[in-house]
Amino acid sequence: ARSVKARGRRRPYTTPRSAGDMLCCGADDTTRRYMGLEKDAMREVRKGKKHFDIVIEATRYEATADTSDDERIEINARRNEREEVLRALRASGLDIHKFTQRDDGDDNSPRVQYILIGASEKLLKKAAHAIGLEKKLREKPLGMRDIAEVYEEYAEGHDEKFKVDEYGQGFFTSLERIRCLFHIIEAPDYEEPGCAAVDLDKLVTEGVFDSYFCLEDKQRMAKLDGTWVYAPMYTKPPIGEIRDYLGEKIALYFAWINLYTNYLGLLGLVALVPTVMTVLNKDADNAYAAAYGFVSAVWAQVFLEHWKRETMKYQFIWNTEDFEDEEVLRPEFRLNVRKLKRKWEAKHGADTRPSDVGFITRLYDPKIADFKQGKWSRAGFVPVDEKDEHLSKHVENVEYFRESTARNRFILSSLFAVFLVAFICLVSTCLLAGKVYLASYGGNWVSRGPIVAALANVLFIRIMSFIWSKVGFWLNDWEMHRTDTEWEDSYIAKTFAFQFINSYLTTFYIAFVQGVNFTFPIFKDHNGYPLRDHCAGNDCFDALAYQVVTLVVTGQLARYAATVVPALVQWIKGLCATTKEEKHGIYNDVVAQSKRATFTGTYDEYIEMAIQFGWVCMFAVAFPLGSLVCFFTNMGEKRSDAIKITKLMRRPKYFGAQDIGSVMGVLETIGLLSVITNGLILYLSSEAYLHLFPKSFQEESPKYHILVFTVLAEHVVIATKNFVSYSIPDVPPWVEAERAKASMRAAVDRHKLTDAMKRRRDEHQRRLKEAKVSLDDDGEDEDLEI
């Protein structure tokens, strides 16, 4: 499901009338019968009565004469499981259509069945009400400022308040239908509107189905092609439309990278000043670089504060201020628990309990995975007390993994990551020693040595990044994280720490160590003397600038190529598949989309941007023009990411989000470190910075007065950053005002009387007039009991 296959020939696009037209337009009757779609169902689809938005893909394995009895049993069991799922989906009122086609049109390849899932508008409205679907209002509340769109939770019976789909597909947009469909498919069967309780992720990981994906909305995608995907690079992404097609998480990523790129352009204009002075003076070390370092530190804080305000704006508009994704267990976690449980029971017996094995066995082979009654919470697993009969009868068993084992696995994986970091340090030391060794030959090698070492370091960084992309995923899965959020937070933390060392280690060495005439242990030059590294002419600033330029430029080109090359390969494969497709039949949109890779998330893109943010901020004084280089590469990155997600990947399921998550903490950490690194670079490496002080201060050893001034200047910059953070409120005033208005409107609505309430009030008033009571007349003596 994750592999990228040929998409087939791209057919001319014509606007279809309905989702059914998207699927089957152009197919003749023979092809339709081959695909298994009845003509009556096709007519309903063509009339726009039904929409299909989710596809389940399943390879059909058929028994042959050579099939063994065990294989026949497995094939029949798999078939029964699939039929049970389809019965559950139909019982929930979902529309299902199936068609079967040979994979890649090859007669020798297995047949693949595609199961299309949709629902009636009536059923979708019930599901939308159950999940509190955020939907566009037809009209903004009176007095609200001019905002493009406003969203509110859908309430059944109040359709007049909400906008219908602007492309004539019905009351709901395709993304809204997808959200409702997933609720109907996956929610427990006791929830409204009578759900199927089918866990698609679990079924895919267990091999019952091959994969599932969401179908493209051709009409909405055609508009996005013109306004976003293929629009000029300087065009602002239509964030609202991206959100309506791909969800909040992806929309927030493109909103963030667009704002970040715009800020890079502004900083790049300021960077031209020290760059021009470098060209005029033929020296990268100039006093303007110090001023630029101060500007870059404040720039970083202003950018982060601006993004916080943007986040609050989108939260208010999209009605995600109280967004809480009630996460379920990861399908990989559930599958691994089942595998470990089966493995232990195969060894000790299916009916054996952990307490039945000996004490020694429990030490070296404990049962770490099982099914237990209870519920996972943020604090861990909460079991059901056996004495609580009520809970024991109603709470289901869930996958359980021993928490102490999970913690131990996290420690071991962290130690392995530390080992990789130590390996990076060792290899980087060898590369730096090799540079000094080559320079010891004198002549041209004095200038060639740093070039060879820099290029070798670039290659090593890319190799280690590739290794970590594989090892990091495996380690994170091995740690047995229960939810996607836990998995993503752990992966981002470890990956950023790893990439931080991998990307910046040699640069830190040149900036902070090389200038003190560092002697490499063990290594000798060609004359047998210890290798002693120093900067040419005792000026490390030029060497640092050259190192930063090399790593920034090559890193940006490599990152851009990593997106462009797969797109080019996919396009070439599509051209090559034209002849084969015409020869073997029509590849409809469903089959073409099934060949694409599965989109897994935006965390890799955020990590790459965070590393780039570090180059721009932490080494600003060494390479001021880096901000302008990153600005131009990010202009292309915005476009390539859009093409990757919309053209090379399957349409992802809904990804909701309130903000960019733990990435914000990473960016704030880099912003703080940038003040320290730039100050140290100026103090240790910049002669132009030292020349700003009296000559008596420059001749000191160590330069105590200059150090004190540098530390004080760092504190001034940090204080300025804090002042910027304090003076720019995270929440825009207009959002606070609109929140207050919304609160007042909600209070009025709560006190607004319905017709039934008015009738009860009028009845009470009538009875109140008829009731007669006097305090002067005491009651007659009666037998009373008190």
Tab-separated table of C-alpha atoms in Angstrom, residues 2 25 55 64 71 85 95 116 235 241 275 319 334 380 435 460 532 550 637 737 742:
chain	number	residue	atom	x	y	z
A	2	ARG	CA	2.925	2.368	0.623
A	25	CYS	CA	-17.314	7.816	-17.168
A	55	VAL	CA	-12.462	2.568	-1.326
A	64	THR	CA	-6.779	-23.815	-8.004
A	71	GLU	CA	-4.454	-22.889	1.788
A	85	VAL	CA	-17.369	-6.839	7.196
A	95	ASP	CA	-24.112	2.064	0.055
A	116	LEU	CA	-16.707	1.566	-2.939
A	235	THR	CA	0.565	32.994	-4.951
A	241	GLU	CA	-9.969	25.532	0.490
A	275	THR	CA	26.418	40.572	1.931
A	319	ASN	CA	-14.096	26.026	15.392
A	334	ARG	CA	-2.791	-3.827	18.339
A	380	GLY	CA	-1.423	4.399	31.582
A	435	LYS	CA	41.314	17.667	6.276
A	460	PHE	CA	28.037	11.593	5.207
A	532	ARG	CA	47.016	20.035	15.218
A	550	THR	CA	28.302	24.466	1.576
A	637	GLU	CA	9.246	23.465	-1.713
A	737	ALA	CA	-13.908	40.164	20.774
A	742	ALA	CA	-20.195	34.226	20.502
